[in-house]
Amino acid sequence: MPTVTKYNMSGAKVGEIQLNDAVFGVEVNAAVMHQAVVRQLSNERLGTHATKTRGEVRGGGKKPWRQKGTGRARAGSSRSPIWVGGGITFGPQPRSYYKAMPRKARRLAVKSALSDKVNNSELFVIDELKLAAPKTKEVLNILNNFQVGDAKVLFITDGDVNVELSARNIQGVKALPYTNINIFDLLHHDKLFIAEGAIAKIEEVLG
């Protein structure tokens, strides 16, 4: 079982914690992680893009000029796709970008990302990640205590809303409850801070 150091919010070591091998010690599967990221980003697309065909553009009912005798090309409508202001040929239409992925594969992707953080010493367990009130300064103090520098930081809480509210105004920092843990945020951020209370709940779901 992987063993990592447990810290408090001041950055001081307060002990060690053993992590579940089935969640934090799996073999990292880069292919599954890539597939999961593509799926997540694809499913977030609304697919509401739309262009108008020549039949949908307003106007163009009158033939611009007579068929013969003008010396110009034949034209039946000023909304033809070859005209400025005309319709669009083969333009984007509303569609779904939904991609399916087996639940086991999605969970394996998250476990691979968590294991990769452990392998690279980018995972920090905080004994109690809670704030009495929403205060951006409190989260900045935590970041300074751990000397993260310019690294992107993700906080996984055990449900404390104040941490999430305090972190959302800091560039490169994000806080999520353990129920919203996802592959994109895990890979997008350099450092991962997890509340000790969230560890058991994550292991219960993914283990």
Tab-separated table of C-alpha atoms in Angstrom:
chain	number	residue	atom	x	y	z
A	1	MET	CA	0.000	0.000	0.000
A	2	PRO	CA	1.297	3.488	-0.818
A	3	THR	CA	2.109	5.484	2.272
A	4	VAL	CA	2.077	9.272	2.093
A	5	THR	CA	2.711	12.001	4.633
A	6	LYS	CA	-0.256	13.687	6.250
A	7	TYR	CA	-0.114	17.457	6.769
A	8	ASN	CA	-2.189	20.113	8.449
A	9	MET	CA	-3.170	23.354	6.722
A	10	SER	CA	-0.076	25.048	8.128
A	11	GLY	CA	2.137	22.703	6.117
A	12	ALA	CA	3.413	20.795	9.132
A	13	LYS	CA	3.675	17.002	9.103
A	14	VAL	CA	1.242	15.375	11.487
A	15	GLY	CA	1.663	11.712	10.581
A	16	GLU	CA	1.310	9.237	7.748
A	17	ILE	CA	-1.615	7.596	6.004
A	18	GLN	CA	-1.831	4.374	4.043
A	19	LEU	CA	-3.724	4.564	0.779
A	20	ASN	CA	-5.690	1.784	-0.858
A	21	ASP	CA	-3.649	-0.042	-3.488
A	22	ALA	CA	-6.732	-0.599	-5.620
A	23	VAL	CA	-7.231	3.170	-6.006
A	24	PHE	CA	-3.900	4.922	-5.461
A	25	GLY	CA	-1.519	2.140	-6.504
A	26	VAL	CA	-2.783	0.885	-9.864
A	27	GLU	CA	-0.713	0.698	-13.025
A	28	VAL	CA	-1.111	3.992	-14.864
A	29	ASN	CA	-3.043	3.501	-18.105
A	30	ALA	CA	-2.379	6.535	-20.311
A	31	ALA	CA	-4.617	5.332	-23.137
A	32	VAL	CA	-7.683	5.037	-20.903
A	33	MET	CA	-6.971	8.443	-19.343
A	34	HIS	CA	-6.783	10.000	-22.802
A	35	GLN	CA	-10.046	8.375	-23.822
A	36	ALA	CA	-11.741	9.606	-20.653
A	37	VAL	CA	-10.526	13.189	-21.160
A	38	VAL	CA	-11.731	13.216	-24.773
A	39	ARG	CA	-15.090	11.869	-23.624
A	40	GLN	CA	-15.487	14.428	-20.847
A	41	LEU	CA	-14.613	17.417	-23.028
A	42	SER	CA	-16.776	16.117	-25.864
A	43	ASN	CA	-19.796	15.620	-23.613
A	44	GLU	CA	-19.484	19.184	-22.350
A	45	ARG	CA	-20.060	20.558	-25.855
A	46	LEU	CA	-23.553	21.916	-26.393
A	47	GLY	CA	-23.680	21.263	-30.126
A	48	THR	CA	-26.002	24.239	-30.699
A	49	HIS	CA	-24.013	25.641	-33.644
A	50	ALA	CA	-26.087	26.222	-36.772
A	51	THR	CA	-25.808	27.868	-40.185
A	52	LYS	CA	-28.618	28.668	-42.604
A	53	THR	CA	-29.061	26.926	-45.924
A	54	ARG	CA	-30.298	28.832	-48.975
A	55	GLY	CA	-33.838	27.857	-48.077
A	56	GLU	CA	-33.543	29.384	-44.594
A	57	VAL	CA	-31.939	32.742	-45.452
A	58	ARG	CA	-34.441	35.612	-45.555
A	59	GLY	CA	-35.196	36.987	-49.025
A	60	GLY	CA	-34.099	35.770	-52.429
A	61	GLY	CA	-37.554	35.017	-53.740
A	62	LYS	CA	-37.257	37.115	-56.863
A	63	LYS	CA	-35.070	36.065	-59.796
A	64	PRO	CA	-32.273	38.706	-59.932
A	65	TRP	CA	-32.408	39.110	-63.721
A	66	ARG	CA	-33.890	37.372	-66.717
A	67	GLN	CA	-32.539	34.018	-67.800
A	68	LYS	CA	-31.090	35.076	-71.177
A	69	GLY	CA	-29.763	38.092	-72.933
A	70	THR	CA	-27.909	39.925	-70.155
A	71	GLY	CA	-24.517	38.320	-70.742
A	72	ARG	CA	-24.326	37.387	-67.087
A	73	ALA	CA	-24.466	33.956	-65.512
A	74	ARG	CA	-27.822	32.369	-64.874
A	75	ALA	CA	-29.149	33.143	-61.406
A	76	GLY	CA	-32.389	32.123	-59.783
A	77	SER	CA	-31.900	33.545	-56.311
A	78	SER	CA	-29.708	36.108	-54.556
A	79	ARG	CA	-29.484	33.684	-51.601
A	80	SER	CA	-27.522	31.077	-53.532
A	81	PRO	CA	-24.455	29.815	-51.605
A	82	ILE	CA	-22.139	31.414	-54.188
A	83	TRP	CA	-23.568	34.851	-53.477
A	84	VAL	CA	-22.500	37.171	-50.675
A	85	GLY	CA	-25.258	37.025	-48.086
A	86	GLY	CA	-26.451	33.693	-49.393
A	87	GLY	CA	-26.846	30.374	-47.605
A	88	ILE	CA	-24.055	28.093	-46.407
A	89	THR	CA	-23.374	24.768	-48.072
A	90	PHE	CA	-22.649	21.854	-45.722
A	91	GLY	CA	-22.359	24.184	-42.717
A	92	PRO	CA	-22.548	22.958	-39.103
A	93	GLN	CA	-25.977	21.962	-37.832
A	94	PRO	CA	-27.121	21.171	-34.281
A	95	ARG	CA	-25.844	17.778	-33.203
A	96	SER	CA	-24.872	15.750	-30.160
A	97	TYR	CA	-21.216	15.174	-29.318
A	98	TYR	CA	-22.015	12.545	-26.710
A	99	LYS	CA	-19.425	9.778	-26.316
A	100	ALA	CA	-20.080	6.657	-24.285
A	101	MET	CA	-17.482	4.909	-22.142
A	102	PRO	CA	-17.860	1.919	-19.816
A	103	ARG	CA	-18.073	2.777	-16.125
A	104	LYS	CA	-15.140	0.500	-15.266
A	105	ALA	CA	-12.978	2.284	-17.834
A	106	ARG	CA	-13.982	5.708	-16.490
A	107	ARG	CA	-13.095	4.648	-12.962
A	108	LEU	CA	-9.813	3.151	-14.120
A	109	ALA	CA	-8.931	6.505	-15.697
A	110	VAL	CA	-9.517	8.336	-12.397
A	111	LYS	CA	-7.569	5.721	-10.449
A	112	SER	CA	-4.697	5.969	-12.951
A	113	ALA	CA	-4.607	9.742	-12.518
A	114	LEU	CA	-4.619	9.442	-8.710
A	115	SER	CA	-1.878	6.793	-8.819
A	116	ASP	CA	0.187	8.999	-11.132
A	117	LYS	CA	-0.063	11.855	-8.614
A	118	VAL	CA	1.160	9.537	-5.857
A	119	ASN	CA	4.032	8.227	-8.009
A	120	ASN	CA	5.202	11.769	-8.776
A	121	SER	CA	4.798	13.031	-5.186
A	122	GLU	CA	2.138	15.494	-6.308
A	123	LEU	CA	-0.546	14.327	-3.869
A	124	PHE	CA	-0.842	15.903	-0.411
A	125	VAL	CA	-3.229	14.681	2.265
A	126	ILE	CA	-4.553	17.369	4.623
A	127	ASP	CA	-5.853	16.138	7.976
A	128	GLU	CA	-8.659	18.703	8.053
A	129	LEU	CA	-9.434	20.871	5.041
A	130	LYS	CA	-12.088	23.183	6.448
A	131	LEU	CA	-12.602	26.940	6.790
A	132	ALA	CA	-14.870	28.764	9.192
A	133	ALA	CA	-15.953	31.224	6.495
A	134	PRO	CA	-15.243	31.899	2.810
A	135	LYS	CA	-11.916	33.739	2.731
A	136	THR	CA	-9.591	33.784	-0.256
A	137	LYS	CA	-6.699	34.780	2.012
A	138	GLU	CA	-6.992	31.487	3.934
A	139	VAL	CA	-6.473	29.442	0.767
A	140	LEU	CA	-3.556	31.678	-0.242
A	141	ASN	CA	-1.991	30.979	3.153
A	142	ILE	CA	-2.291	27.219	2.548
A	143	LEU	CA	-0.607	27.588	-0.853
A	144	ASN	CA	2.193	29.657	0.691
A	145	ASN	CA	2.673	27.118	3.480
A	146	PHE	CA	3.288	24.386	0.916
A	147	GLN	CA	5.318	26.636	-1.402
A	148	VAL	CA	3.547	25.525	-4.561
A	149	GLY	CA	4.788	28.508	-6.556
A	150	ASP	CA	3.081	28.857	-9.937
A	151	ALA	CA	1.759	25.284	-9.953
A	152	LYS	CA	-1.924	24.699	-10.677
A	153	VAL	CA	-3.573	23.318	-7.556
A	154	LEU	CA	-6.693	21.198	-7.106
A	155	PHE	CA	-8.344	20.808	-3.693
A	156	ILE	CA	-10.596	17.806	-3.085
A	157	THR	CA	-12.747	18.475	-0.033
A	158	ASP	CA	-15.050	16.233	1.956
A	159	GLY	CA	-17.900	18.656	1.356
A	160	ASP	CA	-16.739	21.946	2.885
A	161	VAL	CA	-18.319	24.673	0.746
A	162	ASN	CA	-16.182	27.448	2.245
A	163	VAL	CA	-13.019	26.013	0.709
A	164	GLU	CA	-14.675	25.881	-2.705
A	165	LEU	CA	-15.893	29.479	-2.419
A	166	SER	CA	-12.510	30.692	-1.175
A	167	ALA	CA	-10.538	29.059	-3.989
A	168	ARG	CA	-12.606	30.058	-6.986
A	169	ASN	CA	-11.193	33.597	-7.123
A	170	ILE	CA	-7.567	32.434	-7.418
A	171	GLN	CA	-6.168	31.818	-10.872
A	172	GLY	CA	-4.898	28.269	-11.353
A	173	VAL	CA	-6.634	27.010	-8.198
A	174	LYS	CA	-9.828	24.974	-8.019
A	175	ALA	CA	-11.688	23.193	-5.233
A	176	LEU	CA	-14.159	20.344	-5.686
A	177	PRO	CA	-16.097	18.054	-3.358
A	178	TYR	CA	-15.034	14.406	-3.563
A	179	THR	CA	-18.314	13.637	-5.353
A	180	ASN	CA	-17.228	15.761	-8.345
A	181	ILE	CA	-13.763	14.301	-8.817
A	182	ASN	CA	-13.048	13.929	-12.525
A	183	ILE	CA	-10.246	12.955	-14.875
A	184	PHE	CA	-9.813	16.342	-16.579
A	185	ASP	CA	-9.274	18.336	-13.393
A	186	LEU	CA	-6.914	15.695	-12.008
A	187	LEU	CA	-4.683	15.893	-15.077
A	188	HIS	CA	-5.073	19.635	-15.635
A	189	HIS	CA	-3.667	20.559	-12.205
A	190	ASP	CA	-0.084	19.998	-11.077
A	191	LYS	CA	-0.678	19.503	-7.349
A	192	LEU	CA	-3.507	17.649	-5.638
A	193	PHE	CA	-4.570	18.378	-2.053
A	194	ILE	CA	-7.098	15.920	-0.616
A	195	ALA	CA	-8.859	16.177	2.716
A	196	GLU	CA	-8.318	13.084	4.835
A	197	GLY	CA	-12.067	12.715	5.218
A	198	ALA	CA	-12.447	12.488	1.433
A	199	ILE	CA	-9.860	9.706	1.090
A	200	ALA	CA	-12.051	6.995	2.638
A	201	LYS	CA	-15.050	8.070	0.582
A	202	ILE	CA	-13.093	8.011	-2.661
A	203	GLU	CA	-11.692	4.580	-1.814
A	204	GLU	CA	-15.174	3.322	-0.989
A	205	VAL	CA	-16.480	4.319	-4.418
A	206	LEU	CA	-13.463	3.397	-6.559
A	207	GLY	CA	-11.979	0.554	-4.535
